[in-house]
Amino acid sequence: MRGKKGKFIVPGDPVGTIAAQSLGEPGTQMNMRSFHYAGTAEAVPTGLPRVIEVVDARRTPKKPMMDIHVKERYAKDEKKVRKIANNLEHVTLHKIAGMMEDFDKKVILIRVNPSELKRLGLDMRLIRAKIVEFLGNKAKVEQRENKVRIKFSKKEKIINIRKTMNKLKLLHIKGIPRIEKAMIIKEGEKYFIRTGGSNLAEVIKLPEIEVGTVWTNDIMEVNKVFGIEAARNAIVKELKIIMDSQGLPIDIRWLLLLSDAMCKSGTIQAVGRHGLSGHKAGILARAAFEETMKHLVNASIKAEEDKLSGVTENVIIGQIVPIGTGIVKLKFASGRGTQKAKK
Amino acid sequence: MDYKITAAGGILAKKKDEKTFSLEHFLIPVHELLSDEQKKEVLLKFNITEEQLPKIKKNDPGLKLFNIKAKQGDVIRIKRKDPTGSYDYYRTVI
């Protein structure tokens, strides 16, 4: 690496160790339990808990969320943005309706909340159609104003009614699955949408939104939809945001190095015994970290060989570690040397 | 979803109803498939074998976005734009 004063990093510098220290020390200063309440009623973890989440490569974050910017021509129109946000929100039947089952009469009663209907701009006919489509010919559906009555045959088993009820509760009415909330936030003159819950694959298909700037904090989902390189960029961005929010100045190169290491195998590996440290090349390096016996026994069963090329291995056996000047090796050019000596 | 690359380098994704829309995302860098000669050049430059490069999965969505049909052992060039500068990164397909 070259800077104004020459080379900052020279061959043999233990950059991994320096990166770990540079990230670990600010980590001690971070808030143990901090959240931000950006427009949502939910608390999204930031600070140390969030760093751990990212670095451990959790399957889903504790509170997934997305920032969605709408196309330039809609951005200043609050009503339009609100309408787009409403269309995002995942609405299931039990969210807009009271539901009751009557086992004696073999009937499920659904009373849809009229104010919710109005807010979401829904029509009872649509809801009726959805229910009919879901039930098929299992039961008869009667609808009067905002009430729906589902009549089963007298011989229907009670357990089947309960099962149908549970499935009906989660009947998809509108919106994108897994997006629980969508609210709009004003930024300068423009509005953007922030959602609780995340579903990148579906959101990028929407025509009204600016696809290029959609952001989600679910890194695994980025990996699934955009690929490993995008996931690596997402890790860098996420860690940088956290560090900045905590007021900890950290050189971005350490974050780049960490995320490159996490993504080098083609999938996102956690930093720890199930990820990076557990997949090191050297047996002794793995054994020195955690689960010593497991690694030693497995290596001996497979007759693995340790080339003693890493730092940890050489510390263990008491040789010079291959860092800095220790990385230089002397090679003896026998032929030429002896000839010169003869002369 | 099917994807197509436009002449401008942006990516088009086809929806089921055949409407296309562009998918240029700030997180996705440009991926390129290297020819055999380019691959040799790269490996010679770093003096390594292809197993020593970082990996990318054959079914990675990033490759699909750029319509790259890669087989095992191919090398992908990624044009990264980091805050520290632009550079090329290489991954072997596994």
XYZ file of C-alpha atoms in Angstrom:
437
model
C 0.000 0.000 0.000
C 1.441 3.357 -1.047
C 0.888 6.682 0.672
C 2.395 10.155 0.479
C 5.221 9.122 2.761
C 5.992 5.932 0.879
C 4.740 2.475 1.736
C 2.520 2.202 4.790
C 2.229 -1.551 4.661
C 5.300 -3.543 3.759
C 5.499 -7.230 2.827
C 5.295 -9.361 5.944
C 3.173 -6.973 7.979
C 0.637 -8.939 10.048
C -2.336 -6.986 8.687
C -4.881 -9.478 9.986
C -3.687 -9.059 13.535
C -3.591 -5.282 13.210
C -7.114 -5.329 11.760
C -8.341 -7.416 14.683
C -6.765 -5.010 17.160
C -8.057 -1.932 15.348
C -11.572 -3.314 15.422
C -11.378 -4.873 18.854
C -10.196 -1.846 20.764
C -13.031 0.472 19.641
C -15.320 -2.469 20.354
C -14.559 -2.111 24.040
C -15.824 1.461 23.931
C -19.056 0.668 22.173
C -22.421 0.679 23.854
C -23.398 -2.753 25.048
C -27.080 -2.167 24.574
C -27.974 0.515 22.119
C -30.808 0.854 19.694
C -32.014 3.406 17.254
C -35.638 4.217 16.735
C -35.498 5.635 13.243
C -39.123 6.367 12.502
C -40.202 2.897 13.499
C -41.730 1.953 16.799
C -39.284 -0.916 17.002
C -35.799 -0.713 18.413
C -33.158 -1.675 15.869
C -29.891 -2.784 17.468
C -26.807 -0.710 16.758
C -23.455 -0.612 18.481
C -21.868 -3.776 19.771
C -24.894 -6.116 19.432
C -25.217 -5.224 15.772
C -21.479 -5.643 15.119
C -21.672 -9.108 16.633
C -24.678 -9.871 14.444
C -22.809 -8.891 11.275
C -19.529 -10.559 12.175
C -21.217 -13.782 13.296
C -23.030 -13.955 9.926
C -26.430 -14.575 11.511
C -29.069 -16.015 9.228
C -31.420 -13.080 9.878
C -30.834 -9.878 11.820
C -32.851 -9.341 14.964
C -34.791 -6.526 13.383
C -34.581 -6.645 9.611
C -35.351 -3.390 7.873
C -35.138 -1.728 4.490
C -34.703 1.791 3.171
C -36.558 2.248 -0.079
C -36.290 5.405 -2.140
C -38.990 6.065 -4.696
C -38.388 7.385 -8.186
C -37.370 11.030 -8.444
C -40.723 12.203 -9.821
C -42.674 10.808 -6.853
C -40.198 11.682 -4.100
C -41.678 15.070 -3.142
C -45.305 13.935 -3.266
C -46.203 12.769 0.233
C -49.535 11.226 -0.774
C -48.016 9.194 -3.560
C -45.169 7.943 -1.372
C -47.638 7.024 1.348
C -49.689 5.086 -1.183
C -46.594 3.142 -2.317
C -45.740 2.438 1.314
C -49.239 1.149 1.993
C -48.947 -1.211 -0.939
C -45.704 -2.608 0.492
C -47.099 -3.538 3.868
C -47.983 -7.190 4.154
C -51.626 -7.558 5.118
C -52.982 -10.888 6.248
C -56.600 -11.567 7.057
C -56.311 -11.593 10.843
C -54.693 -8.148 10.801
C -57.811 -6.504 9.375
C -60.529 -8.761 10.719
C -61.857 -10.336 13.861
C -62.209 -14.083 13.427
C -64.232 -16.611 15.368
C -65.033 -20.272 14.973
C -68.227 -21.974 16.066
C -67.666 -25.706 16.434
C -71.324 -26.534 17.126
C -72.609 -24.956 13.948
C -69.390 -25.803 12.061
C -68.969 -22.203 11.015
C -66.151 -19.650 10.864
C -67.226 -16.057 11.297
C -65.065 -13.223 9.986
C -65.835 -9.598 10.709
C -63.652 -7.242 8.726
C -62.809 -3.894 10.304
C -64.337 -1.217 8.001
C -61.846 1.507 8.963
C -58.928 -0.768 8.070
C -60.621 -1.506 4.753
C -60.859 2.180 4.022
C -57.269 2.877 5.090
C -55.869 0.190 2.837
C -58.275 0.942 -0.006
C -59.570 -2.608 -0.107
C -62.871 -3.980 -1.305
C -64.925 -6.683 0.433
C -65.416 -8.404 -2.908
C -61.648 -8.866 -3.200
C -61.447 -10.389 0.270
C -64.365 -12.660 -0.493
C -62.724 -13.742 -3.738
C -59.462 -14.485 -1.909
C -61.242 -16.594 0.696
C -63.219 -18.496 -1.944
C -60.045 -19.128 -3.919
C -58.297 -20.421 -0.813
C -61.114 -22.714 0.323
C -62.027 -24.147 -3.057
C -65.019 -26.429 -2.584
C -64.288 -27.300 1.046
C -66.963 -24.977 2.395
C -69.628 -22.464 1.442
C -68.857 -18.762 1.717
C -71.572 -16.193 2.447
C -70.805 -12.495 2.550
C -72.984 -9.661 3.788
C -71.465 -6.193 4.046
C -68.309 -6.594 6.126
C -69.183 -10.014 7.514
C -68.104 -13.295 5.993
C -69.620 -16.597 7.070
C -67.876 -19.826 6.136
C -70.147 -22.816 6.442
C -68.687 -26.300 6.614
C -70.703 -29.490 6.155
C -72.160 -30.970 9.365
C -69.840 -33.975 9.137
C -66.649 -31.889 9.021
C -64.179 -32.763 11.770
C -63.487 -30.059 14.346
C -59.750 -30.404 13.896
C -60.097 -29.579 10.196
C -62.020 -26.420 11.037
C -59.274 -25.326 13.395
C -56.612 -26.071 10.780
C -58.480 -24.085 8.137
C -58.911 -21.259 10.635
C -55.184 -21.088 11.320
C -54.388 -21.001 7.636
C -57.084 -18.402 6.988
C -55.521 -16.120 9.578
C -52.377 -15.919 7.475
C -54.237 -15.529 4.182
C -52.349 -13.092 1.981
C -54.545 -10.109 1.149
C -52.116 -7.482 -0.019
C -48.495 -6.384 0.021
C -45.147 -8.123 0.130
C -44.556 -11.048 2.498
C -42.212 -10.437 5.465
C -42.649 -6.646 5.295
C -44.473 -5.975 8.511
C -44.500 -2.208 8.557
C -43.839 0.577 6.121
C -43.600 4.190 7.122
C -42.475 7.269 5.281
C -39.685 9.515 6.486
C -38.976 13.073 5.406
C -35.432 13.885 4.437
C -35.065 17.490 3.300
C -37.876 17.960 0.825
C -38.030 14.346 -0.204
C -39.692 11.346 1.313
C -38.461 7.800 1.484
C -39.893 4.584 2.867
C -38.474 2.635 5.772
C -39.858 -0.815 6.414
C -39.739 -3.201 9.307
C -38.962 -6.604 7.856
C -37.110 -7.187 4.645
C -37.784 -8.856 1.325
C -35.276 -7.679 -1.230
C -36.167 -10.080 -4.040
C -39.756 -8.861 -4.223
C -39.157 -5.174 -3.538
C -36.744 -4.711 -6.447
C -39.486 -5.850 -8.821
C -41.717 -2.881 -7.983
C -41.927 -0.293 -10.763
C -42.256 2.844 -8.598
C -39.055 2.496 -6.619
C -35.468 3.465 -7.325
C -33.895 0.033 -7.631
C -30.322 1.259 -7.444
C -30.593 2.600 -3.916
C -32.652 -0.046 -2.146
C -30.903 -0.953 1.072
C -31.529 -3.776 3.504
C -29.714 -4.670 6.702
C -30.182 -8.392 6.041
C -26.784 -9.294 4.614
C -27.683 -12.928 3.955
C -30.536 -11.734 1.791
C -28.190 -9.475 -0.186
C -25.994 -12.524 -0.740
C -28.973 -14.533 -1.954
C -30.335 -11.909 -4.348
C -27.293 -9.902 -5.479
C -24.403 -12.294 -4.913
C -21.293 -12.526 -2.801
C -19.631 -9.326 -4.033
C -22.674 -7.243 -3.147
C -22.824 -8.954 0.238
C -19.212 -8.041 0.854
C -19.976 -4.408 0.050
C -23.013 -4.584 2.321
C -20.872 -5.811 5.238
C -18.431 -2.936 4.762
C -21.243 -0.403 4.578
C -23.057 -1.833 7.577
C -19.961 -1.882 9.802
C -18.997 1.638 8.712
C -22.463 2.947 9.597
C -22.267 1.390 13.061
C -18.784 2.727 13.742
C -19.780 6.219 12.595
C -22.947 6.155 14.708
C -20.834 5.368 17.757
C -18.362 8.116 16.938
C -15.467 5.715 16.612
C -13.017 6.676 13.894
C -11.782 3.503 12.258
C -9.858 3.219 9.020
C -12.081 1.700 6.358
C -9.239 -0.570 5.173
C -9.584 -2.783 8.217
C -13.271 -3.219 7.479
C -12.456 -4.009 3.847
C -9.958 -6.628 4.969
C -12.387 -8.206 7.409
C -15.221 -8.397 4.886
C -12.904 -9.781 2.207
C -11.821 -12.492 4.619
C -15.446 -13.279 5.479
C -16.424 -13.601 1.809
C -13.336 -15.330 0.396
C -14.909 -18.789 0.253
C -17.875 -17.756 -1.900
C -20.298 -17.775 1.013
C -20.367 -15.561 4.067
C -18.350 -17.150 6.839
C -18.680 -16.088 10.427
C -15.616 -15.033 12.347
C -15.325 -17.805 14.890
C -15.031 -21.518 15.275
C -17.777 -22.333 12.783
C -16.352 -20.018 10.174
C -12.988 -18.499 9.499
C -11.063 -19.837 12.483
C -12.549 -23.315 12.096
C -11.497 -23.527 8.429
C -7.867 -22.473 8.720
C -5.353 -24.505 6.774
C -3.043 -25.368 9.646
C -4.079 -28.070 12.111
C -2.210 -26.545 15.021
C -3.658 -23.107 14.218
C -7.169 -24.561 14.416
C -6.402 -26.551 17.545
C -4.930 -23.506 19.251
C -8.201 -21.616 18.908
C -11.093 -23.703 20.174
C -12.075 -27.383 20.351
C -8.457 -28.502 20.530
C -9.135 -32.227 20.896
C -11.626 -32.367 18.047
C -9.186 -30.900 15.547
C -6.227 -32.974 16.694
C -8.190 -36.239 16.662
C -9.760 -35.559 13.258
C -6.404 -34.575 11.792
C -4.763 -37.736 13.088
C -7.555 -39.928 11.690
C -7.092 -38.411 8.252
C -3.280 -38.315 8.569
C -3.229 -34.607 7.791
C 0.008 -32.763 7.413
C 0.837 -29.381 8.936
C 3.276 -27.394 6.859
C 4.038 -25.103 9.836
C 3.636 -22.075 7.599
C 1.412 -19.959 9.844
C 2.106 -17.720 12.799
C 0.391 -19.781 15.501
C 2.095 -23.029 14.503
C 5.528 -21.454 14.765
C 4.733 -19.866 18.115
C 3.739 -23.307 19.405
C 6.916 -25.063 18.310
C 9.126 -22.097 19.214
C 10.421 -21.054 15.835
C 10.718 -17.582 14.369
C 7.243 -16.532 13.264
C 6.875 -15.646 9.587
C 5.976 -11.988 10.092
C 7.966 -8.898 9.239
C 11.647 -9.679 8.913
C 10.886 -13.274 9.901
C 9.251 -13.841 6.506
C 12.577 -13.472 4.706
C 14.338 -16.720 4.009
C 17.885 -17.244 2.908
C 18.568 -19.320 -0.136
C 22.078 -20.561 -0.796
C 23.073 -20.471 -4.463
C 25.564 -23.275 -4.185
C 26.871 -23.387 -7.761
C 27.837 -19.772 -8.226
C 29.104 -19.314 -4.702
C 31.665 -22.092 -4.842
C 32.965 -20.924 -8.204
C 33.592 -17.459 -6.862
C 35.340 -18.910 -3.831
C 37.707 -20.864 -6.069
C 38.736 -17.778 -7.965
C -36.156 -13.594 -12.942
C -34.168 -13.387 -16.147
C -31.598 -10.715 -16.628
C -30.068 -9.009 -19.641
C -27.197 -6.583 -19.968
C -27.886 -3.342 -21.770
C -25.392 -1.680 -24.068
C -24.679 0.954 -21.435
C -23.421 -1.697 -19.038
C -26.521 -1.635 -16.889
C -28.442 -4.782 -16.274
C -31.980 -5.442 -17.292
C -34.113 -7.882 -15.441
C -37.113 -9.414 -17.093
C -40.226 -9.836 -15.061
C -42.670 -12.607 -15.687
C -44.893 -10.261 -17.672
C -41.968 -9.500 -20.008
C -41.574 -5.921 -18.816
C -37.909 -5.063 -18.425
C -36.427 -2.784 -15.846
C -32.879 -1.824 -15.102
C -31.059 -3.194 -12.095
C -28.081 -1.006 -11.432
C -27.467 -1.244 -7.730
C -24.858 0.557 -5.704
C -23.820 -2.678 -4.006
C -23.226 -4.667 -7.188
C -19.883 -4.210 -8.939
C -19.322 -5.240 -12.577
C -18.422 -8.923 -13.040
C -16.516 -10.145 -16.094
C -15.604 -13.615 -17.238
C -11.937 -13.942 -18.166
C -10.804 -15.820 -21.269
C -8.201 -18.559 -20.844
C -5.403 -16.216 -21.953
C -6.476 -13.462 -19.582
C -6.694 -16.009 -16.806
C -3.115 -17.169 -17.413
C -1.956 -13.560 -17.431
C -3.591 -12.869 -14.080
C -2.208 -16.002 -12.443
C 1.254 -15.170 -13.753
C 0.988 -11.598 -12.472
C 0.334 -12.737 -8.904
C 2.470 -15.901 -9.274
C -0.257 -18.158 -7.844
C -2.475 -21.035 -8.886
C -6.197 -20.567 -9.348
C -6.979 -22.412 -6.096
C -5.286 -19.621 -4.159
C -7.725 -16.990 -5.433
C -10.885 -16.196 -3.452
C -13.876 -18.233 -4.573
C -17.271 -17.540 -6.056
C -20.038 -20.101 -6.361
C -21.115 -21.300 -9.783
C -24.729 -20.371 -9.059
C -23.920 -16.988 -7.521
C -26.661 -14.452 -8.317
C -23.960 -11.901 -9.135
C -22.930 -13.988 -12.152
C -26.542 -14.410 -13.211
C -27.074 -10.655 -13.089
C -24.328 -10.193 -15.687
C -25.455 -13.184 -17.727
C -22.198 -15.050 -17.171
C -22.323 -18.777 -17.712
C -19.256 -19.886 -15.827
C -17.928 -23.369 -15.259
C -15.726 -24.639 -12.490
C -12.194 -23.266 -12.678
C -13.082 -20.077 -14.551
C -11.787 -16.813 -13.170
C -14.100 -13.822 -12.732
C -12.811 -10.284 -12.728
C -14.694 -7.911 -10.437
C -14.281 -4.179 -10.935
C -14.524 -2.907 -7.415
C -15.065 0.686 -6.405
C -14.057 1.040 -2.788
C -13.752 4.265 -0.789
C -9.996 3.774 -1.089
C -10.039 3.568 -4.877
C -10.989 1.412 -7.851
C -9.247 -1.864 -8.505
C -9.750 -5.318 -9.956
C -10.497 -8.305 -7.776
C -10.461 -11.911 -8.932
C -12.438 -14.948 -7.894
C -12.313 -18.570 -9.022
C -15.596 -20.279 -9.822
C -16.289 -23.318 -7.654
